Amino acid sequence: MFFINSNDNAKIAVYELNPNGEKTIVLVHGWPLSHKMFEYQIPVLLKNNYRIITMDLRGFGNSDVTSAGYNYNQFATDLYYVIYALNLWNFDLLGFSMGGAIVTRYMKMYQGYGVRKLCLLDAAVPSYCKSYSNPYGQSLEDTNNLIKLGFNDRPALSSIFFLLNFNKSSVASIQFCIVITCLSLASSSANTMKKLVKSFNFFNSSSFK
């Protein structure tokens, strides 16, 4: 692990594996996790001789918990500073959930600087909430209830949030959900949750605005 300073001097934790790999891929995690969410993808990528770059978004994992900057523009800028500092070019860029919204904002703000291929996994675009342009999102009422839990009962929030994304009939999925819930509690703080909600409603924001 090493740190790269963003435009506001926030320290972004960066992790590099197989630096002499044939191809390069940058992985951007979702809320409220860290680079550790890619535990099961990394071995497969290494077997295919990828150079792997992961990072912890600001406020998560080992990156700085800043007083501001919790919006897609800043997250995309943090990503650009990592990419520029490492002199990356012709790489694959992958984003999961909120990370998917961040990488699409990066593509817009920086004209896809250096990107060879873009991969979106369950990306929170055009928004997390259901809307006229996004009929597949969650209702605003249900989302607001999740946000309230974030202020008062983060373990419950994490459990409910991840159960929404797992097959409830599978014992393995429930067990894995518990592991991911524990990871989420270790990766972010209540302080981060409050700042995200205060700075911008990331659940209901379009990544293309």
mmCIF file of N, CA and C in Angstrom, residues 49-133:
data_model
loop_
_atom_site.group_PDB
_atom_site.id
_atom_site.type_symbol
_atom_site.label_atom_id
_atom_site.label_comp_id
_atom_site.label_asym_id
_atom_site.label_seq_id
_atom_site.Cartn_x
_atom_site.Cartn_y
_atom_site.Cartn_z
ATOM 1 N N ASN A 49 -2.430 -12.644 -15.827
ATOM 2 C CA ASN A 49 -1.269 -11.746 -15.942
ATOM 3 C C ASN A 49 -1.655 -10.270 -16.046
ATOM 4 N N TYR A 50 -2.635 -9.878 -15.239
ATOM 5 C CA TYR A 50 -2.996 -8.464 -15.162
ATOM 6 C C TYR A 50 -2.151 -7.761 -14.105
ATOM 7 N N ARG A 51 -1.781 -6.559 -14.402
ATOM 8 C CA ARG A 51 -1.307 -5.635 -13.379
ATOM 9 C C ARG A 51 -2.556 -5.029 -12.760
ATOM 10 N N ILE A 52 -2.689 -5.126 -11.445
ATOM 11 C CA ILE A 52 -3.923 -4.722 -10.781
ATOM 12 C C ILE A 52 -3.682 -3.504 -9.903
ATOM 13 N N ILE A 53 -4.493 -2.479 -10.128
ATOM 14 C CA ILE A 53 -4.465 -1.270 -9.301
ATOM 15 C C ILE A 53 -5.817 -1.150 -8.608
ATOM 16 N N THR A 54 -5.809 -1.124 -7.287
ATOM 17 C CA THR A 54 -7.034 -0.850 -6.534
ATOM 18 C C THR A 54 -6.780 0.346 -5.619
ATOM 19 N N MET A 55 -7.852 0.896 -5.098
ATOM 20 C CA MET A 55 -7.736 2.063 -4.240
ATOM 21 C C MET A 55 -8.885 2.064 -3.247
ATOM 22 N N ASP A 56 -8.702 2.788 -2.167
ATOM 23 C CA ASP A 56 -9.796 3.060 -1.233
ATOM 24 C C ASP A 56 -10.286 4.473 -1.513
ATOM 25 N N LEU A 57 -11.562 4.605 -1.795
ATOM 26 C CA LEU A 57 -12.119 5.945 -1.991
ATOM 27 C C LEU A 57 -11.964 6.774 -0.719
ATOM 28 N N ARG A 58 -11.913 8.080 -0.866
ATOM 29 C CA ARG A 58 -11.793 8.941 0.321
ATOM 30 C C ARG A 58 -12.926 8.636 1.298
ATOM 31 N N GLY A 59 -12.569 8.590 2.580
ATOM 32 C CA GLY A 59 -13.548 8.275 3.601
ATOM 33 C C GLY A 59 -13.733 6.787 3.844
ATOM 34 N N PHE A 60 -13.046 5.962 3.071
ATOM 35 C CA PHE A 60 -13.186 4.514 3.173
ATOM 36 C C PHE A 60 -11.814 3.853 3.305
ATOM 37 N N GLY A 61 -11.812 2.670 3.916
ATOM 38 C CA GLY A 61 -10.564 1.930 4.030
ATOM 39 C C GLY A 61 -9.473 2.733 4.698
ATOM 40 N N ASN A 62 -8.311 2.771 4.074
ATOM 41 C CA ASN A 62 -7.148 3.468 4.635
ATOM 42 C C ASN A 62 -6.951 4.878 4.087
ATOM 43 N N SER A 63 -7.866 5.344 3.248
ATOM 44 C CA SER A 63 -7.754 6.700 2.723
ATOM 45 C C SER A 63 -8.207 7.717 3.763
ATOM 46 N N ASP A 64 -7.825 8.969 3.538
ATOM 47 C CA ASP A 64 -8.197 10.037 4.471
ATOM 48 C C ASP A 64 -9.710 10.200 4.557
ATOM 49 N N VAL A 65 -10.179 10.448 5.773
ATOM 50 C CA VAL A 65 -11.569 10.850 5.984
ATOM 51 C C VAL A 65 -11.574 12.371 6.007
ATOM 52 N N THR A 66 -11.930 12.966 4.890
ATOM 53 C CA THR A 66 -11.841 14.413 4.745
ATOM 54 C C THR A 66 -13.130 15.086 5.211
ATOM 55 N N SER A 67 -13.054 16.392 5.377
ATOM 56 C CA SER A 67 -14.225 17.149 5.824
ATOM 57 C C SER A 67 -15.168 17.478 4.678
ATOM 58 N N ALA A 68 -14.706 17.302 3.443
ATOM 59 C CA ALA A 68 -15.523 17.607 2.267
ATOM 60 C C ALA A 68 -15.065 16.730 1.111
ATOM 61 N N GLY A 69 -15.742 16.871 -0.017
ATOM 62 C CA GLY A 69 -15.315 16.155 -1.214
ATOM 63 C C GLY A 69 -16.060 14.863 -1.487
ATOM 64 N N TYR A 70 -17.216 14.689 -0.847
ATOM 65 C CA TYR A 70 -17.971 13.456 -1.059
ATOM 66 C C TYR A 70 -19.021 13.658 -2.145
ATOM 67 N N ASN A 71 -18.539 13.792 -3.359
ATOM 68 C CA ASN A 71 -19.410 13.929 -4.521
ATOM 69 C C ASN A 71 -18.714 13.281 -5.708
ATOM 70 N N TYR A 72 -19.481 12.999 -6.748
ATOM 71 C CA TYR A 72 -18.919 12.246 -7.871
ATOM 72 C C TYR A 72 -17.798 12.993 -8.577
ATOM 73 N N ASN A 73 -17.878 14.310 -8.655
ATOM 74 C CA ASN A 73 -16.795 15.063 -9.288
ATOM 75 C C ASN A 73 -15.479 14.854 -8.545
ATOM 76 N N GLN A 74 -15.529 14.937 -7.213
ATOM 77 C CA GLN A 74 -14.301 14.794 -6.439
ATOM 78 C C GLN A 74 -13.789 13.349 -6.463
ATOM 79 N N PHE A 75 -14.702 12.391 -6.354
ATOM 80 C CA PHE A 75 -14.281 10.992 -6.431
ATOM 81 C C PHE A 75 -13.602 10.717 -7.776
ATOM 82 N N ALA A 76 -14.170 11.273 -8.863
ATOM 83 C CA ALA A 76 -13.579 11.088 -10.188
ATOM 84 C C ALA A 76 -12.220 11.772 -10.281
ATOM 85 N N THR A 77 -12.102 12.918 -9.637
ATOM 86 C CA THR A 77 -10.818 13.629 -9.625
ATOM 87 C C THR A 77 -9.773 12.845 -8.844
ATOM 88 N N ASP A 78 -10.170 12.270 -7.714
ATOM 89 C CA ASP A 78 -9.246 11.417 -6.953
ATOM 90 C C ASP A 78 -8.740 10.279 -7.835
ATOM 91 N N LEU A 79 -9.660 9.677 -8.584
ATOM 92 C CA LEU A 79 -9.282 8.589 -9.481
ATOM 93 C C LEU A 79 -8.303 9.069 -10.544
ATOM 94 N N TYR A 80 -8.554 10.239 -11.095
ATOM 95 C CA TYR A 80 -7.648 10.793 -12.106
ATOM 96 C C TYR A 80 -6.255 11.016 -11.534
ATOM 97 N N TYR A 81 -6.177 11.539 -10.324
ATOM 98 C CA TYR A 81 -4.863 11.789 -9.728
ATOM 99 C C TYR A 81 -4.094 10.487 -9.516
ATOM 100 N N VAL A 82 -4.785 9.429 -9.191
ATOM 101 C CA VAL A 82 -4.133 8.122 -9.058
ATOM 102 C C VAL A 82 -3.634 7.644 -10.413
ATOM 103 N N ILE A 83 -4.494 7.730 -11.408
ATOM 104 C CA ILE A 83 -4.144 7.278 -12.760
ATOM 105 C C ILE A 83 -2.979 8.095 -13.320
ATOM 106 N N TYR A 84 -3.029 9.407 -13.137
ATOM 107 C CA TYR A 84 -1.975 10.279 -13.661
ATOM 108 C C TYR A 84 -0.658 10.042 -12.937
ATOM 109 N N ALA A 85 -0.713 9.905 -11.609
ATOM 110 C CA ALA A 85 0.512 9.710 -10.831
ATOM 111 C C ALA A 85 1.214 8.408 -11.197
ATOM 112 N N LEU A 86 0.440 7.391 -11.546
ATOM 113 C CA LEU A 86 1.011 6.091 -11.906
ATOM 114 C C LEU A 86 1.314 5.987 -13.399
ATOM 115 N N ASN A 87 1.034 7.065 -14.124
ATOM 116 C CA ASN A 87 1.318 7.116 -15.560
ATOM 117 C C ASN A 87 0.637 5.960 -16.298
ATOM 118 N N LEU A 88 -0.623 5.730 -15.960
ATOM 119 C CA LEU A 88 -1.358 4.623 -16.570
ATOM 120 C C LEU A 88 -1.903 5.026 -17.936
ATOM 121 N N TRP A 89 -1.842 4.088 -18.864
ATOM 122 C CA TRP A 89 -2.369 4.315 -20.204
ATOM 123 C C TRP A 89 -2.779 2.982 -20.806
ATOM 124 N N ASN A 90 -3.818 2.999 -21.611
ATOM 125 C CA ASN A 90 -4.301 1.787 -22.282
ATOM 126 C C ASN A 90 -4.677 0.712 -21.254
ATOM 127 N N PHE A 91 -5.389 1.130 -20.214
ATOM 128 C CA PHE A 91 -5.782 0.217 -19.142
ATOM 129 C C PHE A 91 -7.286 -0.021 -19.166
ATOM 130 N N ASP A 92 -7.716 -1.080 -18.484
ATOM 131 C CA ASP A 92 -9.134 -1.370 -18.317
ATOM 132 C C ASP A 92 -9.600 -0.756 -16.995
ATOM 133 N N LEU A 93 -10.778 -0.166 -17.002
ATOM 134 C CA LEU A 93 -11.313 0.511 -15.819
ATOM 135 C C LEU A 93 -12.631 -0.150 -15.420
ATOM 136 N N LEU A 94 -12.700 -0.623 -14.179
ATOM 137 C CA LEU A 94 -13.881 -1.335 -13.696
ATOM 138 C C LEU A 94 -14.440 -0.639 -12.458
ATOM 139 N N GLY A 95 -15.752 -0.447 -12.438
ATOM 140 C CA GLY A 95 -16.405 0.158 -11.287
ATOM 141 C C GLY A 95 -17.616 -0.646 -10.861
ATOM 142 N N PHE A 96 -17.746 -0.862 -9.551
ATOM 143 C CA PHE A 96 -18.875 -1.599 -9.002
ATOM 144 C C PHE A 96 -19.782 -0.664 -8.215
ATOM 145 N N SER A 97 -21.099 -0.714 -8.480
ATOM 146 C CA SER A 97 -22.098 0.039 -7.737
ATOM 147 C C SER A 97 -21.767 1.537 -7.762
ATOM 148 N N MET A 98 -21.522 2.161 -6.602
ATOM 149 C CA MET A 98 -21.149 3.567 -6.583
ATOM 150 C C MET A 98 -19.861 3.776 -7.366
ATOM 151 N N GLY A 99 -18.996 2.775 -7.350
ATOM 152 C CA GLY A 99 -17.772 2.851 -8.150
ATOM 153 C C GLY A 99 -18.076 2.940 -9.634
ATOM 154 N N GLY A 100 -19.181 2.312 -10.057
ATOM 155 C CA GLY A 100 -19.593 2.423 -11.449
ATOM 156 C C GLY A 100 -20.001 3.838 -11.807
ATOM 157 N N ALA A 101 -20.691 4.514 -10.870
ATOM 158 C CA ALA A 101 -21.053 5.913 -11.093
ATOM 159 C C ALA A 101 -19.810 6.792 -11.136
ATOM 160 N N ILE A 102 -18.829 6.457 -10.315
ATOM 161 C CA ILE A 102 -17.597 7.252 -10.273
ATOM 162 C C ILE A 102 -16.812 7.115 -11.570
ATOM 163 N N VAL A 103 -16.700 5.902 -12.091
ATOM 164 C CA VAL A 103 -15.912 5.731 -13.320
ATOM 165 C C VAL A 103 -16.624 6.335 -14.525
ATOM 166 N N THR A 104 -17.980 6.350 -14.529
ATOM 167 C CA THR A 104 -18.664 7.023 -15.634
ATOM 168 C C THR A 104 -18.469 8.532 -15.543
ATOM 169 N N ARG A 105 -18.440 9.062 -14.326
ATOM 170 C CA ARG A 105 -18.151 10.489 -14.175
ATOM 171 C C ARG A 105 -16.715 10.784 -14.617
ATOM 172 N N TYR A 106 -15.796 9.882 -14.304
ATOM 173 C CA TYR A 106 -14.404 10.033 -14.763
ATOM 174 C C TYR A 106 -14.365 10.086 -16.291
ATOM 175 N N MET A 107 -15.091 9.196 -16.946
ATOM 176 C CA MET A 107 -15.087 9.157 -18.408
ATOM 177 C C MET A 107 -15.575 10.485 -18.979
ATOM 178 N N LYS A 108 -16.576 11.087 -18.324
ATOM 179 C CA LYS A 108 -17.114 12.350 -18.799
ATOM 180 C C LYS A 108 -16.159 13.511 -18.525
ATOM 181 N N MET A 109 -15.643 13.582 -17.303
ATOM 182 C CA MET A 109 -14.809 14.719 -16.912
ATOM 183 C C MET A 109 -13.450 14.717 -17.596
ATOM 184 N N TYR A 110 -12.889 13.517 -17.795
ATOM 185 C CA TYR A 110 -11.519 13.416 -18.309
ATOM 186 C C TYR A 110 -11.452 12.725 -19.670
ATOM 187 N N GLN A 111 -12.599 12.736 -20.358
ATOM 188 C CA GLN A 111 -12.676 12.209 -21.717
ATOM 189 C C GLN A 111 -12.070 10.803 -21.839
ATOM 190 N N GLY A 112 -12.270 10.011 -20.806
ATOM 191 C CA GLY A 112 -11.782 8.629 -20.835
ATOM 192 C C GLY A 112 -10.269 8.520 -20.865
ATOM 193 N N TYR A 113 -9.595 9.478 -20.267
ATOM 194 C CA TYR A 113 -8.137 9.533 -20.289
ATOM 195 C C TYR A 113 -7.516 8.171 -19.955
ATOM 196 N N GLY A 114 -6.798 7.617 -20.922
ATOM 197 C CA GLY A 114 -6.021 6.393 -20.725
ATOM 198 C C GLY A 114 -6.803 5.100 -20.781
ATOM 199 N N VAL A 115 -8.134 5.178 -20.850
ATOM 200 C CA VAL A 115 -8.946 3.964 -20.730
ATOM 201 C C VAL A 115 -9.024 3.207 -22.060
ATOM 202 N N ARG A 116 -8.763 1.906 -21.999
ATOM 203 C CA ARG A 116 -8.899 1.020 -23.154
ATOM 204 C C ARG A 116 -10.304 0.430 -23.208
ATOM 205 N N LYS A 117 -10.752 -0.093 -22.059
ATOM 206 C CA LYS A 117 -12.086 -0.664 -21.945
ATOM 207 C C LYS A 117 -12.701 -0.251 -20.618
ATOM 208 N N LEU A 118 -14.027 -0.053 -20.631
ATOM 209 C CA LEU A 118 -14.762 0.305 -19.426
ATOM 210 C C LEU A 118 -15.690 -0.845 -19.064
ATOM 211 N N CYS A 119 -15.680 -1.235 -17.787
ATOM 212 C CA CYS A 119 -16.538 -2.317 -17.306
ATOM 213 C C CYS A 119 -17.373 -1.815 -16.128
ATOM 214 N N LEU A 120 -18.700 -1.902 -16.243
ATOM 215 C CA LEU A 120 -19.612 -1.465 -15.190
ATOM 216 C C LEU A 120 -20.298 -2.682 -14.591
ATOM 217 N N LEU A 121 -20.176 -2.841 -13.270
ATOM 218 C CA LEU A 121 -20.808 -3.950 -12.568
ATOM 219 C C LEU A 121 -21.866 -3.402 -11.617
ATOM 220 N N ASP A 122 -23.124 -3.696 -11.902
ATOM 221 C CA ASP A 122 -24.224 -3.233 -11.059
ATOM 222 C C ASP A 122 -24.068 -1.751 -10.737
ATOM 223 N N ALA A 123 -23.740 -0.978 -11.752
ATOM 224 C CA ALA A 123 -23.413 0.439 -11.559
ATOM 225 C C ALA A 123 -24.620 1.252 -11.131
ATOM 226 N N ALA A 124 -24.412 2.191 -10.228
ATOM 227 C CA ALA A 124 -25.477 3.075 -9.734
ATOM 228 C C ALA A 124 -25.676 4.235 -10.698
ATOM 229 N N VAL A 125 -25.990 3.908 -11.933
ATOM 230 C CA VAL A 125 -26.251 4.911 -12.963
ATOM 231 C C VAL A 125 -27.520 4.523 -13.720
ATOM 232 N N PRO A 126 -28.310 5.480 -14.135
ATOM 233 C CA PRO A 126 -28.111 6.922 -13.965
ATOM 234 C C PRO A 126 -28.372 7.413 -12.543
ATOM 235 N N SER A 127 -28.988 6.577 -11.694
ATOM 236 C CA SER A 127 -29.171 6.930 -10.293
ATOM 237 C C SER A 127 -29.496 5.659 -9.529
ATOM 238 N N TYR A 128 -29.371 5.736 -8.208
ATOM 239 C CA TYR A 128 -29.715 4.583 -7.374
ATOM 240 C C TYR A 128 -31.231 4.462 -7.227
ATOM 241 N N CYS A 129 -31.910 5.596 -7.117
ATOM 242 C CA CYS A 129 -33.358 5.599 -6.903
ATOM 243 C C CYS A 129 -34.119 5.452 -8.216
ATOM 244 N N LYS A 130 -35.303 4.911 -8.093
ATOM 245 C CA LYS A 130 -36.198 4.765 -9.237
ATOM 246 C C LYS A 130 -36.650 6.143 -9.697
ATOM 247 N N SER A 131 -36.679 6.328 -11.010
ATOM 248 C CA SER A 131 -37.120 7.599 -11.580
ATOM 249 C C SER A 131 -37.698 7.333 -12.966
ATOM 250 N N TYR A 132 -38.130 8.391 -13.616
ATOM 251 C CA TYR A 132 -38.688 8.253 -14.968
ATOM 252 C C TYR A 132 -37.662 7.628 -15.909
ATOM 253 N N SER A 133 -36.394 8.044 -15.755
ATOM 254 C CA SER A 133 -35.348 7.534 -16.644
ATOM 255 C C SER A 133 -34.682 6.267 -16.115
#
